[in-house]
Amino acid sequence: MASIDDAPFLNFLTPEFEADPAAAIEAIRAESPVARTPIGALVIERAKVEALLADPRLVSSLMAFVRMQGLTEGPIYDGVARSLLAVDGEDHTRLRKLVSRAFTPRSVEKLRPHMRALTHELLDRFAATGRCEFMADFADHYPVQMICELLGVPREDHDDFARWSNAITWVLSFELAQRMDEVQVGFEGFGEYIDAFIAERRRSPQDDLVTRLIQAEEDGDRLSHDELMSMIVGLLFAGYDTTRNQLGIGMFLFAEHSDQWRLLGERPELTEKAVEEVVRFLGTVAVAPRMASEDLVIGDYDVPAGTIVSLSTAAANHDPAAYTAPEKFDITATREPPLTFGGGPHYCLGANLARAEMQEALAILARRMPDLRLDGEPAWRPRTGIFGPQTLPLAFTPTGD
């Protein structure tokens, strides 16, 4: 058995990788299902990625990741350490159980009429002009309003939550050190607001998720005030930023594949497949980062305990061993489910909500924004974190409805 140090090397921090990650991944795939990276190991084969997502010997690497970038103590560090993304074992199971019922398919179905109404409301602001900057005009508002509605946050505060969430998203990227001032502002804004919001809900309970979390704490659950704060921040962040970026990616892909957009407008029954293909083809999250809690073997390599093991869901979603013509964007194709939402204990809690939000929005957008095309060059976030358009100028033919 070889050491992981003997695996082919992939440096994902280079401009060359940023410009064309698919080419770099395919070059590695020709040699090995596992690569060595500047921070550990990278697994790219779908079968191995899928199995390892559920392997209990791999635990969250989030805290190792932030320590690597110089964040080792303080309120931000403590808040991240209490989040669902960071904890494992019994604590993770306990925290997840408290909120999982809010994200079941049945719970999400109740929100679909609100999704459709909000999509039309946002579209009405620019539909007659035949152009928009999609991120600012639509994506910045749509998912945050849905997660805020679920939690019970008043609508007039949604823009603040979007701004704070955009700031703290840098915690999950290699930009953390450079963006620490922005992260600080986001955490402080969230912290002050949510502390007051929890106090208000204790005084005046409502039919919302925050009230239910508070009542669970008061009914004897071990959820502390600090855990409650971290839970709400985490839910707002997870329910907004990833969906915002994935929706923007979807609109970019459809602007690049006009035949697929036209097909979706003509056949709305393809919406579910369309969302799965968007998420597979270019996910806002490309890697599920984990850490080996004990020595293990991956492929032909010994991986020692303490190694950061990055499970490349992006590479797995394009594995030719699992997908026919994986580089073709085709909303009619019947494919294996994408692994973008992860798997195992850390499977994305909001996957049902994100899918529903994208399904409802895309079905309406395809009908009301025909002849979709780029209206300038998009600006993109770095790939070494949550990826997506920062700006996305689009043009289309106004329909009059």
XYZ file of C-alpha atoms in Angstrom:
401
model
C 0.000 0.000 0.000
C 1.354 3.428 -0.951
C 1.437 6.571 1.168
C -0.886 9.428 0.279
C 2.335 11.380 -0.341
C 2.822 9.188 -3.418
C -0.529 10.159 -4.983
C -0.574 12.531 -7.987
C -0.513 16.162 -6.843
C -3.279 18.686 -7.533
C -2.832 22.278 -6.442
C -6.308 23.829 -6.398
C -4.938 27.204 -5.277
C -3.372 28.103 -8.641
C -4.763 30.490 -11.293
C -4.666 27.581 -13.747
C -7.034 25.522 -11.608
C -9.318 28.526 -11.068
C -9.502 29.033 -14.839
C -10.252 25.398 -15.736
C -10.812 23.044 -12.802
C -12.438 20.374 -14.985
C -9.288 19.902 -17.056
C -7.156 19.533 -13.935
C -9.557 17.003 -12.426
C -9.730 14.940 -15.610
C -5.940 14.808 -15.825
C -5.865 13.354 -12.292
C -8.745 10.979 -13.061
C -6.676 9.365 -15.796
C -4.083 8.404 -13.150
C -5.899 7.834 -9.873
C -9.220 8.209 -8.004
C -7.316 10.006 -5.244
C -4.986 13.002 -5.359
C -2.689 14.773 -2.925
C -3.393 18.491 -2.363
C -1.661 21.310 -0.447
C -3.886 20.518 2.564
C -4.396 16.733 2.388
C -6.157 14.296 0.066
C -8.798 14.747 -2.638
C -11.166 11.948 -3.704
C -12.703 12.292 -7.164
C -14.297 8.926 -8.030
C -18.074 8.922 -7.524
C -18.309 5.491 -5.905
C -15.624 6.351 -3.364
C -16.991 9.845 -2.679
C -20.487 8.456 -2.086
C -19.205 5.769 0.299
C -16.921 8.129 2.211
C -19.650 10.728 2.736
C -21.320 8.197 5.036
C -18.117 6.838 6.613
C -18.107 7.581 10.382
C -14.297 7.638 10.362
C -14.484 10.936 8.477
C -15.624 13.884 10.602
C -16.061 17.603 10.006
C -12.841 19.410 9.141
C -14.317 22.896 9.522
C -12.428 23.870 12.654
C -9.116 22.597 11.270
C -9.881 24.604 8.133
C -10.434 27.899 9.992
C -7.432 27.323 12.272
C -5.317 26.789 9.179
C -6.190 30.357 8.167
C -5.296 31.893 11.505
C -8.678 31.929 13.257
C -7.967 30.082 16.509
C -10.023 31.787 19.216
C -12.605 34.432 19.962
C -16.375 34.815 19.465
C -16.321 33.991 15.746
C -14.265 30.843 16.348
C -16.588 29.768 19.171
C -19.684 30.446 17.077
C -18.381 28.394 14.159
C -17.410 25.571 16.537
C -21.011 25.308 17.785
C -22.528 25.160 14.281
C -24.055 22.050 12.715
C -21.284 22.082 10.122
C -18.625 21.684 12.823
C -20.038 19.231 15.370
C -20.240 15.459 15.046
C -21.568 12.461 16.941
C -24.281 12.763 19.583
C -24.160 16.580 19.655
C -24.722 16.746 15.912
C -27.603 14.263 16.093
C -29.241 16.200 18.935
C -28.956 19.589 17.251
C -30.066 18.321 13.854
C -33.096 16.545 15.298
C -34.375 19.829 16.737
C -34.705 21.447 13.322
C -35.064 18.578 10.850
C -38.877 18.544 10.925
C -38.950 22.082 9.537
C -37.193 20.861 6.377
C -39.088 17.677 5.587
C -40.777 17.433 2.163
C -44.177 17.900 3.832
C -43.073 21.087 5.607
C -41.484 22.465 2.453
C -44.617 21.774 0.382
C -46.512 24.282 2.520
C -44.099 26.995 1.403
C -44.458 26.443 -2.341
C -47.352 28.926 -2.813
C -45.221 31.574 -1.099
C -42.305 30.727 -3.403
C -44.464 31.193 -6.483
C -45.936 34.464 -5.234
C -42.517 35.852 -4.355
C -41.070 34.838 -7.731
C -43.798 36.763 -9.545
C -43.436 39.740 -7.213
C -39.698 40.030 -7.825
C -40.088 39.435 -11.574
C -42.713 42.147 -11.861
C -40.067 44.710 -10.908
C -38.001 44.157 -14.059
C -39.915 41.866 -16.449
C -41.120 44.701 -18.685
C -37.573 46.015 -19.256
C -36.199 42.842 -20.843
C -33.030 42.914 -18.763
C -31.826 42.562 -15.194
C -28.797 42.079 -13.025
C -30.118 38.766 -11.788
C -28.213 38.522 -8.519
C -29.177 41.975 -7.255
C -32.682 41.969 -8.737
C -33.739 38.429 -7.854
C -31.272 36.044 -6.211
C -30.340 38.414 -3.380
C -33.989 38.547 -2.278
C -35.681 35.241 -3.074
C -34.023 32.601 -0.842
C -33.402 34.917 2.092
C -37.067 35.873 2.209
C -38.070 32.202 2.243
C -35.715 31.175 5.066
C -36.625 34.297 7.034
C -40.314 33.461 6.646
C -39.649 29.966 7.958
C -37.763 31.336 10.963
C -40.180 34.190 11.599
C -37.896 37.143 10.804
C -39.903 40.244 9.774
C -39.713 41.089 6.092
C -38.293 44.553 6.656
C -35.162 42.957 8.125
C -34.452 40.537 5.272
C -31.959 42.796 3.468
C -29.873 43.060 6.634
C -29.794 39.283 6.896
C -28.712 38.943 3.280
C -25.873 41.422 3.805
C -24.658 39.711 6.993
C -24.885 36.283 5.379
C -22.839 37.425 2.385
C -20.167 38.533 4.843
C -19.909 35.373 6.929
C -19.849 33.095 3.886
C -16.100 33.810 3.664
C -15.640 31.521 6.683
C -16.063 28.611 4.260
C -13.411 29.810 1.821
C -9.686 30.333 1.530
C -10.427 34.062 1.560
C -11.109 34.086 5.315
C -7.905 35.833 6.405
C -8.334 38.620 3.830
C -12.052 39.013 4.568
C -11.929 38.908 8.364
C -13.233 42.472 8.749
C -16.315 41.604 6.664
C -16.841 38.374 8.616
C -16.616 40.326 11.871
C -19.304 42.759 10.723
C -21.555 39.873 9.657
C -21.204 37.982 12.919
C -21.730 41.084 15.031
C -24.791 42.109 13.036
C -26.321 38.646 13.279
C -25.397 38.317 16.948
C -26.952 41.561 18.107
C -30.111 41.069 16.066
C -30.687 37.433 16.966
C -30.033 37.991 20.664
C -32.803 40.611 20.683
C -35.013 38.461 18.436
C -34.773 35.477 20.808
C -35.664 37.725 23.744
C -38.712 38.997 21.820
C -39.859 35.471 20.982
C -39.517 34.445 24.643
C -41.828 37.309 25.568
C -44.210 36.761 22.650
C -44.097 33.256 21.093
C -45.156 32.898 17.452
C -45.853 30.037 15.054
C -42.306 29.916 13.685
C -39.147 27.856 13.910
C -37.325 30.172 16.316
C -40.162 29.895 18.823
C -40.125 26.099 18.506
C -36.368 26.015 19.098
C -36.780 28.205 22.184
C -39.548 25.983 23.514
C -37.439 22.886 22.934
C -34.730 24.462 25.054
C -37.166 25.355 27.796
C -38.789 21.900 27.751
C -35.576 20.344 29.025
C -33.470 19.900 25.918
C -29.774 20.593 26.363
C -29.825 23.403 23.803
C -28.066 26.351 25.412
C -28.552 30.014 24.553
C -25.229 30.042 22.688
C -26.227 26.907 20.765
C -29.552 28.500 19.927
C -27.764 31.583 18.589
C -25.386 29.478 16.482
C -28.247 27.333 15.205
C -30.252 30.312 13.956
C -27.227 31.976 12.349
C -26.320 28.679 10.689
C -29.828 28.134 9.348
C -30.048 31.650 7.950
C -26.664 31.319 6.344
C -27.273 27.838 4.924
C -30.770 28.713 3.753
C -29.671 31.766 1.840
C -26.168 31.887 0.410
C -25.884 28.456 -1.189
C -29.335 28.685 -2.806
C -28.649 32.239 -3.962
C -25.463 31.154 -5.707
C -26.883 27.902 -7.097
C -29.815 29.763 -8.607
C -27.429 32.245 -10.207
C -25.345 29.391 -11.594
C -28.502 27.844 -13.027
C -29.474 31.020 -14.839
C -25.947 31.354 -16.220
C -26.047 27.779 -17.515
C -29.406 28.310 -19.172
C -28.203 31.576 -20.741
C -25.317 29.541 -22.197
C -27.654 26.722 -23.341
C -30.588 28.518 -24.937
C -32.083 25.305 -26.318
C -32.436 23.924 -22.788
C -34.062 27.147 -21.544
C -36.533 27.105 -24.406
C -37.315 23.457 -23.670
C -37.938 24.214 -20.000
C -40.313 27.032 -20.933
C -42.227 24.698 -23.247
C -42.213 21.708 -20.886
C -42.478 22.802 -17.247
C -42.822 19.156 -16.234
C -39.041 18.968 -16.749
C -38.410 21.377 -13.876
C -37.405 18.736 -11.313
C -34.916 17.176 -13.745
C -33.668 20.641 -14.676
C -32.831 21.460 -11.078
C -31.008 18.151 -10.615
C -29.000 18.779 -13.789
C -28.052 22.312 -12.720
C -26.906 21.054 -9.315
C -24.962 18.204 -10.928
C -23.388 20.146 -13.758
C -22.033 23.037 -11.689
C -22.611 23.001 -7.965
C -22.106 26.038 -5.770
C -20.278 23.691 -3.384
C -17.624 21.565 -5.108
C -16.157 19.716 -2.143
C -17.351 18.125 1.094
C -14.372 18.625 3.420
C -13.747 15.988 6.085
C -10.960 14.884 8.433
C -9.803 11.315 9.069
C -10.395 10.535 12.760
C -8.286 7.382 12.428
C -5.918 5.801 9.943
C -7.723 4.540 6.852
C -7.143 3.328 3.325
C -8.619 5.149 0.327
C -8.004 3.479 -3.004
C -4.390 2.382 -3.017
C -3.246 4.892 -0.412
C -2.761 4.927 3.344
C -4.334 8.064 4.800
C -3.195 8.817 8.369
C -5.470 10.153 11.106
C -5.663 13.934 11.083
C -5.514 14.200 7.282
C -8.009 16.585 5.672
C -9.882 14.496 3.105
C -11.729 16.600 0.537
C -14.526 14.651 -1.114
C -14.934 16.221 -4.550
C -18.656 16.119 -5.215
C -18.003 18.201 -8.359
C -15.665 15.552 -9.777
C -18.001 12.760 -8.672
C -20.886 14.455 -10.501
C -18.866 14.270 -13.744
C -17.441 10.781 -13.331
C -17.813 9.005 -16.704
C -18.075 5.711 -14.840
C -21.401 6.906 -13.403
C -22.750 9.282 -16.061
C -23.224 9.049 -19.804
C -21.895 12.199 -21.490
C -21.254 13.930 -18.139
C -20.020 17.130 -19.828
C -23.321 17.627 -21.643
C -25.879 19.872 -19.941
C -29.150 18.054 -20.621
C -32.317 18.594 -18.580
C -34.008 15.576 -20.189
C -31.344 13.060 -19.134
C -32.060 10.420 -16.503
C -29.003 10.343 -14.271
C -27.720 9.205 -10.893
C -28.623 11.778 -8.211
C -25.988 14.496 -7.830
C -23.836 14.457 -4.702
C -23.714 18.248 -4.394
C -25.839 18.206 -1.243
C -23.401 15.793 0.394
C -24.363 12.648 2.244
C -24.187 10.848 5.561
C -24.781 12.704 8.863
C -23.825 16.056 7.310
C -26.197 15.744 4.336
C -27.487 19.243 3.601
C -30.336 19.925 6.004
C -31.967 22.364 3.589
C -31.750 20.214 0.445
C -35.545 19.809 0.215
C -36.055 23.553 0.638
C -33.344 24.473 -1.886
C -34.716 22.083 -4.494
C -38.266 23.379 -4.047
C -37.151 27.010 -4.247
C -35.277 26.401 -7.471
C -38.081 24.319 -8.987
C -40.741 26.945 -8.346
C -38.558 29.850 -9.462
C -37.174 28.271 -12.641
C -40.595 27.136 -13.862
C -41.859 30.732 -13.712
C -38.641 32.379 -14.882
C -38.496 30.145 -17.978
C -42.001 31.182 -18.974
C -41.652 34.889 -18.256
C -38.045 35.382 -19.443
C -37.895 33.761 -22.910
C -34.864 34.096 -25.198
C -32.572 34.286 -22.174
C -29.023 35.451 -22.885
C -26.052 37.081 -21.190
C -26.081 40.880 -21.277
C -22.431 41.291 -20.331
C -19.744 39.314 -18.519
C -20.652 37.896 -15.097
C -18.335 38.430 -12.136
C -17.617 35.280 -10.130
C -16.731 34.361 -6.576
C -13.524 32.279 -6.153
C -13.924 28.529 -6.592
C -12.194 27.792 -3.283
C -15.395 28.296 -1.296
C -19.073 28.798 -2.058
C -19.000 29.487 -5.789
C -21.400 31.516 -7.875
C -21.952 34.808 -9.685
C -21.383 38.041 -7.859
C -23.113 39.783 -10.748
C -25.069 38.227 -13.614
C -26.383 40.621 -16.288
C -29.137 38.984 -18.327
C -31.378 40.000 -21.218
C -34.592 38.402 -22.466
C -37.725 39.142 -24.462
C -40.477 40.726 -22.361
C -43.709 38.747 -22.484
C -46.137 41.316 -21.125
C -47.396 39.071 -18.305
